[in-house]
Amino acid sequence: MKESVEEKKYAPVGVFDSGVGGLTVAREIMRQLPEESIIYFGDTARVPYGSKSKETIIRYSKQIIHFLESMGVKAIVVACNTASAFALEELRPEMKMPIIGVVKPGAKAAAKTTQNGRIGVIGTEGTVGSQIYTEMIHRHNPKAQILGKACPLFVPLVEEGWLKDPVTIEVAKRYLASFQESGIDTLILGCTHYPLLRSAIQDIMGSSVNLVNPAYETAQGLRRLLEGHQIANDGKAGPAKYQFYVSDAAEKFKNFANSILPCEIKEAQLIHIEE
């Protein structure tokens, strides 16, 4: 029997990432769409995605989407910049439900925010190398100049919890040095881990540079998507529920999640995603 639109309203939103970074997206959804339930999958066994091939990332993404569909989600958020860059457009035609990535909302916000048309993008090697942000920004602002920089050490530093450690500050200064002379007025935090380094990055870049957090913009985009399909949860079926699944290291994931989410999670369930 086909699910009615009314029933679909109360289904959860599926969110997936290569690991823990996408929790910054889940956090924004919890804050901005508090009625929405979430099923989150972190592919902690196969992280990082940033250095893997497009074909591999598409295969991983298909497996995860299949799992989320089996859990009865009503929409999917690809909370990973690399998967958004490499897999989203390939997956969209096969999807039976709405799907949104993190690149488009972030690019649109940056194109609107910049005053001088000079925009910096930091992300994984995969995201920066794909030029996806450049492509998306140019759809909104064809004359914008985009400067990209891969910052691969940020992810392990964040996962270590060294958000304000002198080592992290020193690494950030080295990565961002090239931007300081470039005249950018807008910088996209093009990896879901990077919002956790926001204050350090802002201190280095100074108040004249606007930081764009695609996680925040994606939550806003999700709201519009759900409302457009008339499947936004109205909260009448009770409080939101949050479920977390991972492909490895469940305890480590849970500890990290509890350090950044606005609610406590009791467990992260282990799923063998390739089976």
Short mmCIF file of C-alpha atoms in Angstrom, two decimals:
data_model
loop_
_atom_site.label_atom_id
_atom_site.label_comp_id
_atom_site.label_asym_id
_atom_site.label_seq_id
_atom_site.Cartn_x
_atom_site.Cartn_y
_atom_site.Cartn_z
CA MET A 1 0.00 0.00 0.00
CA LYS A 2 1.36 3.40 -0.93
CA GLU A 3 2.23 5.71 1.94
CA SER A 4 0.05 8.82 2.09
CA VAL A 5 1.54 12.31 2.11
CA GLU A 6 0.20 12.69 5.66
CA GLU A 7 2.07 9.56 6.82
CA LYS A 8 5.20 10.60 4.94
CA LYS A 9 5.30 13.85 6.93
CA TYR A 10 6.23 11.89 10.04
CA ALA A 11 8.90 9.73 8.42
CA PRO A 12 12.53 10.56 9.30
CA VAL A 13 15.06 12.37 7.13
CA GLY A 14 18.08 10.27 6.13
CA VAL A 15 21.47 11.94 6.55
CA PHE A 16 24.77 10.36 5.54
CA ASP A 17 28.45 11.18 5.59
CA SER A 18 31.81 9.46 5.29
CA GLY A 19 32.12 9.63 9.09
CA VAL A 20 31.52 12.15 11.85
CA GLY A 21 31.79 15.41 9.84
CA GLY A 22 28.17 15.24 8.72
CA LEU A 23 27.12 15.56 12.35
CA THR A 24 27.57 19.33 11.86
CA VAL A 25 24.79 19.08 9.25
CA ALA A 26 22.66 16.92 11.57
CA ARG A 27 23.26 19.50 14.32
CA GLU A 28 21.95 22.33 12.09
CA ILE A 29 18.88 20.26 11.13
CA MET A 30 18.19 19.60 14.83
CA ARG A 31 18.48 23.33 15.59
CA GLN A 32 16.55 24.70 12.63
CA LEU A 33 14.02 21.89 12.00
CA PRO A 34 13.40 20.58 15.53
CA GLU A 35 10.27 18.66 14.50
CA GLU A 36 12.16 16.47 12.01
CA SER A 37 13.37 13.01 13.01
CA ILE A 38 16.75 11.91 11.65
CA ILE A 39 18.38 8.61 10.73
CA TYR A 40 22.11 9.27 10.40
CA PHE A 41 24.65 6.93 8.82
CA GLY A 42 28.39 7.54 9.22
CA ASP A 43 30.63 5.40 7.00
CA THR A 44 33.36 5.24 9.64
CA ALA A 45 34.88 2.01 8.24
CA ARG A 46 35.69 3.62 4.89
CA VAL A 47 36.49 7.22 5.88
CA PRO A 48 37.97 9.40 4.39
CA TYR A 49 36.17 9.85 1.07
CA GLY A 50 38.26 12.87 0.06
CA SER A 51 41.12 10.81 -1.41
CA LYS A 52 38.99 8.12 -3.13
CA SER A 53 37.93 7.86 -6.78
CA LYS A 54 34.60 9.09 -8.12
CA GLU A 55 33.55 5.51 -8.99
CA THR A 56 34.21 4.31 -5.44
CA ILE A 57 32.30 7.20 -3.88
CA ILE A 58 29.30 6.59 -6.15
CA ARG A 59 29.32 2.89 -5.17
CA TYR A 60 29.51 3.69 -1.45
CA SER A 61 26.76 6.31 -1.76
CA LYS A 62 24.43 3.87 -3.54
CA GLN A 63 24.90 1.29 -0.77
CA ILE A 64 24.13 3.86 1.94
CA ILE A 65 21.09 5.25 0.13
CA HIS A 66 19.75 1.71 -0.26
CA PHE A 67 20.11 1.23 3.52
CA LEU A 68 18.40 4.56 4.31
CA GLU A 69 15.55 3.76 1.90
CA SER A 70 15.08 0.42 3.70
CA MET A 71 14.69 2.41 6.96
CA GLY A 72 11.74 4.34 5.49
CA VAL A 73 13.20 7.83 5.20
CA LYS A 74 11.24 10.51 3.28
CA ALA A 75 14.23 12.53 1.99
CA ILE A 76 18.02 12.21 1.94
CA VAL A 77 20.72 14.72 2.84
CA VAL A 78 24.18 13.94 1.44
CA ALA A 79 26.05 15.56 4.33
CA CYS A 80 29.46 15.07 2.74
CA ASN A 81 31.05 17.56 0.37
CA THR A 82 33.00 14.87 -1.51
CA ALA A 83 29.94 12.65 -2.05
CA SER A 84 27.91 15.74 -3.00
CA ALA A 85 30.59 16.68 -5.53
CA PHE A 86 31.10 13.22 -7.06
CA ALA A 87 27.88 11.24 -6.60
CA LEU A 88 24.84 13.49 -6.22
CA GLU A 89 24.10 14.23 -9.89
CA GLU A 90 24.65 10.55 -10.78
CA LEU A 91 22.24 9.42 -8.06
CA ARG A 92 19.47 11.98 -8.55
CA PRO A 93 17.80 10.36 -11.62
CA GLU A 94 17.54 7.02 -9.75
CA MET A 95 15.99 8.55 -6.63
CA LYS A 96 12.35 8.00 -5.69
CA MET A 97 12.49 10.74 -3.04
CA PRO A 98 13.91 14.26 -2.65
CA ILE A 99 17.68 14.46 -2.17
CA ILE A 100 19.92 17.42 -1.32
CA GLY A 101 23.68 17.80 -0.98
CA VAL A 102 25.81 20.35 0.86
CA VAL A 103 27.61 21.95 -2.12
CA LYS A 104 24.76 23.75 -3.88
CA PRO A 105 23.38 25.56 -0.80
CA GLY A 106 26.90 26.63 0.26
CA ALA A 107 27.83 27.84 -3.23
CA LYS A 108 24.61 29.81 -3.58
CA ALA A 109 25.15 31.50 -0.21
CA ALA A 110 28.75 32.42 -1.11
CA ALA A 111 27.70 33.89 -4.47
CA LYS A 112 25.13 36.05 -2.66
CA THR A 113 27.47 37.05 0.18
CA THR A 114 30.55 38.19 -1.74
CA GLN A 115 30.90 41.90 -2.44
CA ASN A 116 34.11 41.83 -4.51
CA GLY A 117 33.56 38.51 -6.34
CA ARG A 118 36.63 36.81 -4.81
CA ILE A 119 35.70 33.60 -3.00
CA GLY A 120 37.93 31.06 -1.28
CA VAL A 121 37.03 27.37 -0.86
CA ILE A 122 38.71 24.99 1.59
CA GLY A 123 37.91 21.28 1.55
CA THR A 124 39.27 17.79 0.94
CA GLU A 125 41.47 17.01 -2.06
CA GLY A 126 38.46 15.38 -3.74
CA THR A 127 36.13 18.35 -3.27
CA VAL A 128 38.67 21.00 -4.24
CA GLY A 129 39.97 18.94 -7.18
CA SER A 130 36.46 18.37 -8.53
CA GLN A 131 35.96 22.16 -9.04
CA ILE A 132 32.33 21.59 -8.06
CA TYR A 133 32.12 24.77 -5.96
CA THR A 134 33.52 26.82 -8.85
CA GLU A 135 30.91 25.35 -11.18
CA MET A 136 28.04 25.95 -8.76
CA ILE A 137 29.12 29.50 -7.81
CA HIS A 138 29.43 30.43 -11.49
CA ARG A 139 25.77 29.47 -12.01
CA HIS A 140 24.85 32.34 -9.66
CA ASN A 141 27.80 34.68 -10.25
CA PRO A 142 29.60 33.95 -13.56
CA LYS A 143 32.29 36.57 -12.94
CA ALA A 144 33.32 35.34 -9.49
CA GLN A 145 36.97 34.36 -9.01
CA ILE A 146 37.36 31.15 -7.00
CA LEU A 147 40.51 30.13 -5.14
CA GLY A 148 40.58 26.57 -3.80
CA LYS A 149 42.82 25.00 -1.16
CA ALA A 150 42.81 21.40 0.08
CA CYS A 151 43.31 21.19 3.87
CA PRO A 152 43.61 17.42 4.51
CA LEU A 153 45.02 17.70 8.06
CA PHE A 154 41.94 19.51 9.38
CA VAL A 155 39.84 16.32 9.47
CA PRO A 156 42.12 14.23 11.74
CA LEU A 157 42.73 17.26 13.98
CA VAL A 158 38.98 17.78 14.43
CA GLU A 159 38.40 14.08 15.07
CA GLU A 160 41.16 14.17 17.69
CA GLY A 161 39.19 16.94 19.41
CA TRP A 162 42.06 19.44 18.99
CA LEU A 163 39.79 22.31 18.00
CA LYS A 164 41.78 25.06 19.76
CA ASP A 165 45.11 23.28 20.14
CA PRO A 166 48.27 25.27 19.19
CA VAL A 167 49.10 22.55 16.62
CA THR A 168 45.73 23.08 14.90
CA ILE A 169 46.17 26.86 14.92
CA GLU A 170 49.63 26.52 13.35
CA VAL A 171 48.35 24.14 10.64
CA ALA A 172 45.44 26.50 9.92
CA LYS A 173 47.80 29.48 9.59
CA ARG A 174 49.88 27.58 7.03
CA TYR A 175 46.87 26.47 5.01
CA LEU A 176 45.23 29.90 5.04
CA ALA A 177 48.35 31.97 4.37
CA SER A 178 47.75 31.99 0.60
CA PHE A 179 44.23 33.40 1.12
CA GLN A 180 45.39 36.29 3.29
CA GLU A 181 47.12 38.00 0.37
CA SER A 182 44.43 37.09 -2.19
CA GLY A 183 41.79 39.69 -1.35
CA ILE A 184 38.95 37.19 -0.86
CA ASP A 185 36.00 38.52 1.13
CA THR A 186 34.17 35.19 1.44
CA LEU A 187 35.47 31.73 2.45
CA ILE A 188 33.45 28.52 2.11
CA LEU A 189 34.07 25.88 4.79
CA GLY A 190 33.80 23.17 2.15
CA CYS A 191 34.09 20.12 4.39
CA THR A 192 31.60 19.23 7.10
CA HIS A 193 34.34 19.00 9.74
CA TYR A 194 35.47 22.57 9.19
CA PRO A 195 32.64 24.45 10.96
CA LEU A 196 34.08 23.04 14.18
CA LEU A 197 37.21 25.11 13.44
CA ARG A 198 35.18 28.19 12.60
CA SER A 199 36.45 30.44 15.40
CA ALA A 200 40.11 29.58 14.69
CA ILE A 201 39.64 30.19 10.94
CA GLN A 202 37.80 33.47 11.56
CA ASP A 203 40.58 34.69 13.88
CA ILE A 204 43.21 33.98 11.22
CA MET A 205 41.25 35.45 8.29
CA GLY A 206 39.94 38.47 10.20
CA SER A 207 36.50 40.01 10.45
CA SER A 208 36.53 41.35 6.87
CA VAL A 209 36.17 37.79 5.49
CA ASN A 210 32.71 36.20 5.68
CA LEU A 211 32.73 32.47 6.44
CA VAL A 212 30.04 30.40 4.72
CA ASN A 213 28.96 27.26 6.58
CA PRO A 214 27.29 24.89 4.07
CA ALA A 215 25.85 22.86 6.98
CA TYR A 216 23.69 25.83 8.02
CA GLU A 217 22.69 26.56 4.42
CA THR A 218 21.84 22.88 3.81
CA ALA A 219 19.42 22.79 6.75
CA GLN A 220 17.69 25.86 5.28
CA GLY A 221 17.62 24.15 1.87
CA LEU A 222 16.15 21.00 3.43
CA ARG A 223 13.34 23.05 4.99
CA ARG A 224 12.43 24.47 1.56
CA LEU A 225 12.66 21.01 -0.04
CA LEU A 226 10.34 19.37 2.51
CA GLU A 227 7.86 22.24 2.36
CA GLY A 228 7.92 22.15 -1.45
CA HIS A 229 7.02 18.44 -1.41
CA GLN A 230 4.47 19.05 1.38
CA ILE A 231 6.21 16.53 3.65
CA ALA A 232 7.53 18.84 6.39
CA ASN A 233 6.80 17.45 9.86
CA ASP A 234 4.27 19.59 11.73
CA GLY A 235 5.24 18.14 15.12
CA LYS A 236 1.77 16.70 15.79
CA ALA A 237 3.07 13.12 16.01
CA GLY A 238 5.29 13.83 19.02
CA PRO A 239 8.92 14.83 19.52
CA ALA A 240 11.65 14.15 16.96
CA LYS A 241 13.62 10.90 17.25
CA TYR A 242 17.28 10.52 16.31
CA GLN A 243 18.92 7.23 15.30
CA PHE A 244 22.60 6.77 14.48
CA TYR A 245 24.25 4.00 12.48
CA VAL A 246 27.92 3.49 11.62
CA SER A 247 30.04 1.00 9.69
CA ASP A 248 32.79 0.87 12.37
CA ALA A 249 34.04 2.32 15.69
CA ALA A 250 30.59 2.90 17.20
CA GLU A 251 31.84 3.95 20.65
CA LYS A 252 34.28 6.52 19.27
CA PHE A 253 31.53 7.91 17.02
CA LYS A 254 29.11 8.16 19.94
CA ASN A 255 31.64 10.04 22.09
CA PHE A 256 32.37 12.52 19.28
CA ALA A 257 28.65 12.99 18.56
CA ASN A 258 27.96 13.74 22.20
CA SER A 259 30.68 16.39 22.20
CA ILE A 260 29.00 18.46 19.44
CA LEU A 261 25.26 17.62 19.26
CA PRO A 262 22.60 19.50 21.24
CA CYS A 263 21.20 16.21 22.60
CA GLU A 264 22.76 13.10 24.12
CA ILE A 265 22.84 9.97 22.00
CA LYS A 266 22.71 6.67 23.87
CA GLU A 267 24.10 4.43 21.13
CA ALA A 268 25.31 4.18 17.56
CA GLN A 269 24.39 0.88 15.94
CA LEU A 270 26.89 -1.01 13.82
CA ILE A 271 25.77 -1.90 10.26
CA HIS A 272 27.73 -3.95 7.72
CA ILE A 273 26.86 -1.71 4.80
CA GLU A 274 28.38 -3.89 2.07
CA GLU A 275 26.19 -6.90 2.89
#
